[in-house]
Short mmCIF file of C-alpha atoms and ligand atoms in Angstrom, two decimals:
data_model
loop_
_atom_site.label_atom_id
_atom_site.label_comp_id
_atom_site.label_asym_id
_atom_site.label_seq_id
_atom_site.Cartn_x
_atom_site.Cartn_y
_atom_site.Cartn_z
CA MET A 27 -33.00 -2.69 106.08
CA THR A 28 -31.70 -1.02 102.88
CA ARG A 29 -30.91 2.65 103.32
CA SER A 30 -33.12 4.52 100.89
CA TYR A 31 -33.10 8.16 99.79
CA ASN A 32 -35.70 10.17 97.96
CA ILE A 33 -33.80 12.13 95.28
CA VAL A 34 -35.36 14.74 93.00
CA SER A 35 -33.51 15.06 89.70
CA ILE A 36 -33.96 18.29 87.72
CA PRO A 37 -32.02 17.98 84.44
CA GLY A 38 -32.91 21.52 83.25
CA ASP A 39 -31.70 22.98 79.95
CA GLY A 40 -28.74 22.99 77.55
CA ILE A 41 -26.09 20.51 78.72
CA GLY A 42 -28.09 19.97 81.95
CA PRO A 43 -29.75 16.73 80.78
CA GLU A 44 -26.36 15.37 79.61
CA THR A 45 -24.36 16.19 82.77
CA ASN A 46 -27.19 15.45 85.20
CA GLY A 47 -27.82 12.17 83.36
CA ALA A 48 -24.16 11.29 83.94
CA ALA A 49 -24.51 12.14 87.65
CA VAL A 50 -27.61 9.95 87.99
CA ARG A 51 -25.80 7.02 86.31
CA VAL A 52 -22.88 7.33 88.75
CA LEU A 53 -25.28 7.64 91.71
CA GLU A 54 -27.13 4.46 90.69
CA ALA A 55 -23.89 2.55 90.11
CA VAL A 56 -22.29 3.56 93.42
CA ALA A 57 -25.53 2.87 95.30
CA ALA A 58 -25.64 -0.69 93.93
CA LYS A 59 -22.05 -1.23 95.16
CA TYR A 60 -22.56 0.30 98.60
CA GLY A 61 -25.98 -1.16 99.34
CA PHE A 62 -28.31 1.82 99.40
CA GLU A 63 -31.26 2.73 97.23
CA PRO A 64 -31.69 6.14 95.58
CA ARG A 65 -35.36 6.58 94.61
CA ILE A 66 -34.94 9.11 91.80
CA THR A 67 -37.87 11.12 90.41
CA GLU A 68 -37.46 13.62 87.60
CA TYR A 69 -39.04 17.11 87.64
CA LYS A 70 -38.88 20.17 85.41
CA ALA A 71 -37.50 23.63 86.19
CA GLY A 72 -36.06 26.48 84.12
CA GLY A 73 -36.60 26.80 80.36
CA SER A 74 -38.05 23.31 79.99
CA ALA A 75 -40.69 24.16 82.65
CA ILE A 76 -41.49 27.44 80.85
CA ASP A 77 -42.07 25.43 77.66
CA ALA A 78 -44.25 22.86 79.44
CA TYR A 79 -46.12 24.99 82.01
CA GLY A 80 -45.39 28.65 81.20
CA ILE A 81 -43.46 29.21 84.49
CA PRO A 82 -39.84 28.49 85.49
CA LEU A 83 -40.56 26.79 88.82
CA PRO A 84 -43.82 24.80 88.88
CA GLY A 85 -45.35 24.28 92.34
CA GLU A 86 -45.07 20.51 92.01
CA THR A 87 -41.29 20.78 91.45
CA LEU A 88 -40.80 22.92 94.58
CA GLN A 89 -43.08 20.65 96.62
CA ALA A 90 -41.19 17.54 95.45
CA ALA A 91 -37.90 19.25 96.35
CA LEU A 92 -39.22 20.08 99.84
CA ASP A 93 -40.42 16.49 100.33
CA SER A 94 -37.12 14.98 99.14
CA ASP A 95 -33.86 14.09 100.91
CA ALA A 96 -31.83 15.89 98.24
CA VAL A 97 -32.14 17.59 94.87
CA LEU A 98 -29.72 17.02 92.01
CA LEU A 99 -29.86 19.91 89.53
CA GLY A 100 -28.31 20.17 86.05
CA ALA A 101 -28.40 23.79 84.88
CA VAL A 102 -31.07 26.13 83.56
CA GLY A 103 -31.34 28.87 80.95
CA GLY A 104 -30.38 29.54 77.38
CA PRO A 105 -30.84 31.98 74.50
CA ARG A 106 -34.32 30.61 73.67
CA TRP A 107 -35.66 32.20 76.87
CA ASP A 108 -33.49 35.33 76.97
CA MET A 109 -36.27 37.64 75.72
CA ILE A 110 -38.70 36.72 78.51
CA GLU A 111 -39.29 39.35 81.24
CA ALA A 112 -37.01 39.07 84.32
CA GLU A 113 -39.56 37.50 86.72
CA ARG A 114 -40.34 34.60 84.39
CA ARG A 115 -36.81 33.81 83.19
CA PRO A 116 -35.39 30.30 83.72
CA GLU A 117 -32.84 31.52 86.33
CA GLN A 118 -35.76 32.43 88.64
CA ALA A 119 -36.14 28.69 89.20
CA ILE A 120 -32.77 28.61 90.99
CA LEU A 121 -33.60 31.61 93.20
CA GLY A 122 -37.05 30.12 93.90
CA LEU A 123 -35.56 26.77 94.93
CA ARG A 124 -32.92 28.39 97.17
CA GLN A 125 -35.49 30.60 98.88
CA GLY A 126 -38.27 28.01 98.99
CA MET A 127 -35.97 25.35 100.44
CA HIS A 128 -34.30 27.85 102.88
CA LEU A 129 -30.84 26.98 101.56
CA TYR A 130 -28.74 29.60 103.31
CA ALA A 131 -25.31 27.93 103.08
CA ASN A 132 -23.66 27.51 99.68
CA LEU A 133 -20.50 25.41 99.71
CA ARG A 134 -18.07 25.58 96.84
CA PRO A 135 -14.93 23.51 97.24
CA ALA A 136 -12.10 24.46 94.88
CA THR A 137 -9.36 21.85 94.60
CA LEU A 138 -6.54 21.66 92.11
CA MET A 139 -6.38 17.96 91.19
CA LYS A 140 -2.81 16.77 90.75
CA GLU A 141 -4.01 14.15 88.20
CA LEU A 142 -4.74 16.99 85.75
CA GLY A 143 -1.27 18.54 85.78
CA ASN A 144 -1.26 22.30 85.98
CA VAL A 145 -4.68 23.31 84.64
CA SER A 146 -4.52 26.47 86.70
CA PRO A 147 -3.96 29.72 84.79
CA LEU A 148 -1.53 30.56 87.63
CA LYS A 149 2.14 29.71 86.97
CA ASP A 150 2.95 28.26 90.35
CA PRO A 151 -0.35 27.70 92.18
CA GLY A 152 0.87 25.29 94.88
CA LYS A 153 -1.60 22.87 96.46
CA ILE A 154 -4.98 24.61 96.21
CA ASP A 155 -7.62 22.97 98.41
CA LEU A 156 -10.10 25.47 99.77
CA LEU A 157 -13.77 25.71 100.59
CA ILE A 158 -15.89 28.82 100.16
CA VAL A 159 -18.93 29.00 102.44
CA ARG A 160 -21.21 31.64 100.95
CA GLU A 161 -24.33 33.02 102.64
CA LEU A 162 -27.08 32.39 100.10
CA THR A 163 -30.42 33.85 101.13
CA GLY A 164 -29.61 37.29 102.59
CA GLY A 165 -27.58 40.41 101.89
CA ILE A 166 -27.78 42.76 98.95
CA TYR A 167 -29.39 40.26 96.52
CA PHE A 168 -32.44 40.08 98.77
CA GLY A 169 -32.44 43.58 100.35
CA LYS A 170 -34.77 46.44 99.49
CA GLN A 171 -34.10 47.84 96.02
CA GLY A 172 -35.70 50.40 93.75
CA LEU A 173 -35.58 53.45 91.49
CA TYR A 174 -36.73 57.01 92.08
CA LYS A 175 -36.42 60.44 90.46
CA SER A 176 -34.23 62.88 92.38
CA THR A 177 -34.54 66.64 92.29
CA GLU A 178 -31.05 67.04 93.83
CA LYS A 179 -27.94 68.12 91.95
CA LEU A 180 -24.27 67.10 91.95
CA PHE A 181 -21.74 69.72 93.18
CA ASP A 182 -21.28 71.06 89.62
CA GLY A 183 -25.01 71.65 89.15
CA THR A 184 -25.76 68.54 87.06
CA ARG A 185 -29.19 67.09 87.90
CA LYS A 186 -28.98 63.66 89.53
CA GLY A 187 -31.97 62.35 87.56
CA THR A 188 -32.97 58.73 88.16
CA VAL A 189 -31.43 57.09 91.24
CA ALA A 190 -31.22 53.32 91.78
CA PHE A 191 -30.51 51.67 95.12
CA ASP A 192 -29.83 48.21 96.56
CA THR A 193 -29.60 47.52 100.28
CA GLU A 194 -27.25 45.17 102.10
CA THR A 195 -29.09 43.87 105.19
CA TYR A 196 -28.01 41.12 107.57
CA SER A 197 -29.48 40.14 110.92
CA GLU A 198 -27.49 38.70 113.81
CA ALA A 199 -29.31 35.36 113.42
CA GLU A 200 -28.49 35.10 109.69
CA ILE A 201 -24.84 35.92 110.31
CA GLU A 202 -24.47 33.55 113.26
CA ARG A 203 -25.90 30.50 111.46
CA ILE A 204 -23.60 30.87 108.43
CA LEU A 205 -20.53 31.64 110.57
CA ARG A 206 -21.22 28.51 112.61
CA ARG A 207 -21.24 26.51 109.36
CA GLY A 208 -17.85 28.08 108.53
CA PHE A 209 -16.37 27.15 111.94
CA GLU A 210 -17.79 23.62 111.71
CA PHE A 211 -16.37 22.95 108.24
CA ALA A 212 -13.00 24.41 109.27
CA GLY A 213 -13.07 22.00 112.23
CA LYS A 214 -13.41 19.05 109.83
CA ARG A 215 -10.61 20.33 107.59
CA ARG A 216 -7.34 22.16 108.37
CA LYS A 217 -8.88 24.26 111.16
CA LYS A 218 -8.39 27.66 109.57
CA LEU A 219 -11.29 30.06 108.96
CA THR A 220 -11.03 33.35 107.08
CA VAL A 221 -13.96 35.77 107.35
CA VAL A 222 -14.02 37.95 104.24
CA ASP A 223 -15.74 41.32 104.46
CA LYS A 224 -15.42 45.06 103.88
CA ALA A 225 -15.46 46.09 107.54
CA ASN A 226 -13.58 49.33 106.82
CA VAL A 227 -16.69 50.59 104.97
CA LEU A 228 -19.80 48.47 105.66
CA ALA A 229 -21.83 48.31 108.88
CA THR A 230 -22.99 44.77 108.01
CA SER A 231 -19.35 43.65 107.77
CA ARG A 232 -18.60 45.10 111.20
CA LEU A 233 -21.48 43.06 112.65
CA TRP A 234 -20.07 39.93 110.91
CA ARG A 235 -16.69 40.61 112.57
CA LYS A 236 -18.16 41.12 116.02
CA ILE A 237 -20.19 37.91 115.86
CA ALA A 238 -17.22 35.95 114.46
CA LYS A 239 -15.02 37.13 117.35
CA ASP A 240 -17.72 36.18 119.88
CA LEU A 241 -18.14 32.71 118.31
CA ALA A 242 -14.38 32.17 118.24
CA GLU A 243 -14.61 31.73 122.05
CA GLU A 244 -16.63 28.55 121.39
CA TYR A 245 -14.37 27.23 118.61
CA LYS A 246 -11.00 27.63 120.28
CA ASP A 247 -9.28 25.04 118.07
CA ILE A 248 -9.99 27.09 114.92
CA GLU A 249 -7.50 29.71 113.77
CA LEU A 250 -9.63 32.70 112.79
CA ASP A 251 -8.55 35.60 110.62
CA PHE A 252 -10.22 38.43 108.70
CA LEU A 253 -9.54 39.81 105.23
CA TYR A 254 -11.10 42.67 103.30
CA VAL A 255 -12.66 41.34 100.10
CA ASP A 256 -10.36 43.37 97.82
CA ASN A 257 -7.29 42.02 99.60
CA CYS A 258 -8.74 38.49 99.55
CA SER A 259 -9.18 38.57 95.77
CA MET A 260 -5.49 39.49 95.40
CA GLN A 261 -4.38 36.81 97.83
CA LEU A 262 -6.46 34.11 96.13
CA VAL A 263 -4.25 34.76 93.12
CA SER A 264 -0.93 35.32 94.92
CA ARG A 265 -1.11 32.60 97.64
CA PRO A 266 -4.20 30.41 97.04
CA ALA A 267 -2.68 27.40 98.78
CA SER A 268 -2.74 29.22 102.13
CA PHE A 269 -6.56 29.25 102.35
CA ASP A 270 -8.62 26.56 104.06
CA VAL A 271 -12.22 27.74 104.66
CA ILE A 272 -13.50 31.18 103.62
CA VAL A 273 -16.88 32.33 104.95
CA THR A 274 -18.50 35.40 103.46
CA SER A 275 -21.66 37.24 102.44
CA ASN A 276 -23.84 36.45 99.45
CA MET A 277 -22.34 38.93 96.97
CA PHE A 278 -18.68 38.58 98.03
CA GLY A 279 -19.08 34.78 97.93
CA ASP A 280 -20.62 34.92 94.47
CA ILE A 281 -17.62 36.78 93.09
CA LEU A 282 -14.82 35.06 95.02
CA SER A 283 -16.09 31.54 94.31
CA ASP A 284 -15.89 32.16 90.55
CA LEU A 285 -12.33 33.41 91.02
CA ALA A 286 -11.45 30.37 93.15
CA GLY A 287 -13.08 28.11 90.56
CA GLN A 288 -11.10 29.54 87.70
CA ILE A 289 -7.70 29.15 89.40
CA THR A 290 -8.36 25.42 89.82
CA GLY A 291 -9.15 24.73 86.14
CA SER A 292 -12.37 24.37 84.12
CA VAL A 293 -15.85 25.23 85.37
CA GLY A 294 -16.66 21.73 84.16
CA LEU A 295 -14.90 20.31 87.23
CA LEU A 296 -16.51 22.23 90.08
CA PRO A 297 -19.44 21.02 92.19
CA SER A 298 -21.50 22.88 94.79
CA ALA A 299 -23.82 22.11 97.67
CA SER A 300 -26.55 24.35 99.07
CA LEU A 301 -27.73 23.46 102.55
CA GLY A 302 -30.34 24.65 105.02
CA ASN A 303 -30.73 23.61 108.63
CA PRO A 304 -29.71 20.04 109.51
CA GLY A 305 -32.43 17.57 108.55
CA MET A 306 -33.70 19.73 105.67
CA PRO A 307 -33.22 18.67 102.03
CA GLY A 308 -30.12 20.01 100.26
CA LEU A 309 -29.51 21.01 96.64
CA PHE A 310 -26.47 19.79 94.72
CA GLU A 311 -25.41 21.20 91.36
CA PRO A 312 -22.35 22.03 89.25
CA ILE A 313 -21.27 25.67 89.38
CA HIS A 314 -21.47 25.97 85.59
CA GLY A 315 -24.47 27.04 83.54
CA SER A 316 -26.29 25.32 80.69
CA ALA A 317 -23.46 25.97 78.17
CA PRO A 318 -25.75 26.41 75.11
CA ASP A 319 -22.64 26.61 72.86
CA ILE A 320 -21.91 22.88 73.37
CA ALA A 321 -25.37 21.54 74.29
CA GLY A 322 -26.45 18.29 72.61
CA GLN A 323 -22.94 17.56 71.29
CA ASN A 324 -21.81 14.98 73.89
CA LYS A 325 -18.85 17.30 74.66
CA ALA A 326 -19.71 18.59 78.13
CA ASN A 327 -17.53 17.64 81.05
CA PRO A 328 -19.74 15.64 83.45
CA ILE A 329 -17.26 15.76 86.36
CA ALA A 330 -18.75 18.84 88.10
CA SER A 331 -22.15 17.11 88.20
CA ILE A 332 -20.62 13.78 89.26
CA LEU A 333 -18.70 15.49 92.08
CA SER A 334 -21.96 17.15 93.12
CA VAL A 335 -23.26 13.62 93.80
CA GLN A 336 -20.06 13.00 95.77
CA LEU A 337 -20.78 16.11 97.92
CA MET A 338 -24.38 14.99 98.39
CA LEU A 339 -23.29 11.57 99.67
CA LYS A 340 -20.48 12.91 101.85
CA LEU A 341 -21.93 16.08 103.37
CA HIS A 342 -25.61 15.32 103.40
CA LEU A 343 -26.57 11.65 103.28
CA GLY A 344 -23.73 10.25 105.39
CA GLU A 345 -22.62 7.77 102.68
CA LYS A 346 -18.94 8.61 103.10
CA ASP A 347 -17.49 5.38 101.64
CA ALA A 348 -19.57 5.73 98.48
CA ALA A 349 -18.53 9.41 98.24
CA ASP A 350 -14.85 8.50 98.57
CA SER A 351 -15.30 5.84 95.90
CA ILE A 352 -16.63 8.46 93.44
CA LEU A 353 -13.74 10.83 94.12
CA GLU A 354 -11.21 8.05 93.65
CA ALA A 355 -12.90 6.91 90.41
CA VAL A 356 -12.77 10.47 89.02
CA ARG A 357 -9.09 10.80 89.99
CA LYS A 358 -8.19 7.45 88.44
CA THR A 359 -10.06 8.28 85.22
CA LEU A 360 -8.16 11.57 84.93
CA ALA A 361 -4.85 9.93 85.86
CA ASP A 362 -5.49 7.42 83.03
CA GLY A 363 -5.59 10.39 80.64
CA ALA A 364 -9.34 10.72 79.80
CA ARG A 365 -10.13 14.31 78.88
CA THR A 366 -13.26 16.08 77.65
CA PRO A 367 -12.34 18.97 75.31
CA ASP A 368 -12.49 21.65 78.06
CA ILE A 369 -9.59 20.01 79.95
CA ALA A 370 -7.72 18.55 76.97
CA VAL A 371 -5.39 21.42 76.24
CA HIS A 372 -3.59 23.14 79.08
CA GLY A 373 -0.19 24.80 78.92
CA ASP A 374 2.74 23.70 76.79
CA GLU A 375 3.98 21.04 79.18
CA GLU A 376 1.04 18.66 78.70
CA ASP A 377 2.16 15.36 77.17
CA LYS A 378 -0.46 14.93 74.45
CA SER A 379 0.41 11.25 73.86
CA SER A 380 -0.89 10.30 77.32
CA ILE A 381 -4.28 11.92 76.74
CA THR A 382 -7.44 10.40 75.24
CA LEU A 383 -10.14 12.81 74.10
CA VAL A 384 -13.51 11.45 75.28
CA THR A 385 -17.20 12.35 75.04
CA THR A 386 -19.50 13.05 78.00
CA GLU A 387 -20.78 9.47 77.82
CA GLU A 388 -17.32 7.91 77.54
CA MET A 389 -16.03 9.93 80.51
CA THR A 390 -19.05 8.71 82.52
CA ASP A 391 -18.53 5.07 81.38
CA ARG A 392 -14.92 5.22 82.55
CA ILE A 393 -15.80 6.74 85.92
CA VAL A 394 -18.51 4.11 86.48
CA ALA A 395 -16.04 1.36 85.51
CA ASN A 396 -13.48 2.75 87.99
CA LEU A 397 -15.87 2.74 90.97
CA GLU A 398 -14.55 0.37 93.61
P1 NAD B 19 -21.85 28.61 81.30
O1 NAD B 19 -21.24 28.14 82.58
O2 NAD B 19 -23.06 27.90 80.83
O3 NAD B 19 -20.72 28.56 80.13
C1 NAD B 19 -19.51 29.31 80.18
C2 NAD B 19 -18.47 28.59 79.32
O4 NAD B 19 -18.04 27.40 79.99
C3 NAD B 19 -18.98 28.15 77.96
O5 NAD B 19 -17.95 28.29 77.01
C4 NAD B 19 -19.32 26.69 78.13
O6 NAD B 19 -19.20 25.90 76.96
C5 NAD B 19 -18.27 26.26 79.17
N1 NAD B 19 -18.79 25.18 80.04
C6 NAD B 19 -19.71 25.29 81.01
N2 NAD B 19 -19.95 24.10 81.58
C7 NAD B 19 -19.15 23.22 80.93
C8 NAD B 19 -18.95 21.81 81.05
N3 NAD B 19 -19.61 21.06 81.95
N4 NAD B 19 -18.06 21.23 80.21
C9 NAD B 19 -17.37 21.95 79.32
N5 NAD B 19 -17.51 23.28 79.15
C10 NAD B 19 -18.41 23.91 79.95
O7 NAD B 19 -22.15 30.17 81.50
P2 NAD B 19 -22.88 31.21 80.53
O8 NAD B 19 -22.48 30.94 79.10
O9 NAD B 19 -22.63 32.53 81.12
O10 NAD B 19 -24.43 30.91 80.70
C11 NAD B 19 -25.20 30.08 79.81
C12 NAD B 19 -26.61 29.94 80.37
O11 NAD B 19 -26.56 29.28 81.63
C13 NAD B 19 -27.28 31.30 80.63
O12 NAD B 19 -28.64 31.18 80.28
C14 NAD B 19 -27.13 31.49 82.13
O13 NAD B 19 -28.10 32.32 82.68
C15 NAD B 19 -27.25 30.07 82.61
N6 NAD B 19 -26.64 29.80 83.93
C16 NAD B 19 -27.27 28.92 84.72
C17 NAD B 19 -26.72 28.57 85.93
C18 NAD B 19 -27.42 27.55 86.77
O14 NAD B 19 -28.30 26.87 86.28
N7 NAD B 19 -27.04 27.38 88.03
C19 NAD B 19 -25.48 29.11 86.34
C20 NAD B 19 -24.83 29.99 85.46
C21 NAD B 19 -25.41 30.33 84.25
#
């Protein structure tokens, strides 16, 4: 019987329809080669849903996502919707999907592809191949927050005035499930796990450390170490090749994964996966936004979206051969010199004669043609 998967495609706004369209084309092509059937249905979220329904995440989109095997998302947002009040902005669709689908583990691999030459802003980056596992539905982004008027004064007599607060909260259960994901991914890679925290200051971080040390008894083959987040950000720049898997809280992961992304080249290259418990649908999307500055110009790099399909097939749907085929096709296309504008000019050493500037569609055509 043909293996069949129910995929929800949400193109979104800006370059989203272009890059997600490229990802869907590659998914359909690889599926035909590897004998499975993606049943793809398109839904709206973000600015396009605000235009059509007045809200960023229509109930039918969330329900379809919950009923699916996986969601493929482009990107949402843009200046057209920037004046809308915070609760109804396009970006609420992403938070709503993450929360509604219980996607607590966000995986962001950052790999420096040798086929691209040195696209890293670092002079001598070495072989960067790391995975950030970020907790996605807890911590300070979801803790109690608010504003109040204070009657207290600072030591010099100045009135404090309005006070704002955000709260970092993590339960044992939330920490354990994300740490387990970190240990498991490390086990499938180079067996090194770094827990990043601020345990010298934060009580939540100290609980993360305790639970990580307890779990290490179960994962004896994994080398476990701990780094403070400030030190980690320096080391990602000074010795990025030494990292394998980093597991960290929501806010630290948000910041560090952008740093890790940047040292491996363009945002147009980087995919992500957001997962819940095994058996639940996952969400796969590029790390970049809707890039309104290049939307509709056939200039966007589709590789981050295409590699999001690769993550979906490899990590979630168990179609490893098809996933490997996509990665190889991307590598071959880059090795042949195809470049969208964002990766066309890097450093002075690049040999311009070996490079062909291509559009979003041409890059996708070449990747599809290189699928084996
Ligand atoms: P962005 O990632 O959209 O763009 C930053 C820069 O990177 C721009 O110069 C853009 O042209 C370039 N870029 C991004 N993706 C590219 C690609 N595939 N190929 C080539 N170049 C690419 O970030 P931003 O400008 O801060 O945000 C624009 C909009 O996207 C905002 O409305 C923001 O809220 C939204 N956003 C959405 C998501 C999401 O949907 N997950 C994530 C981040 C930002």
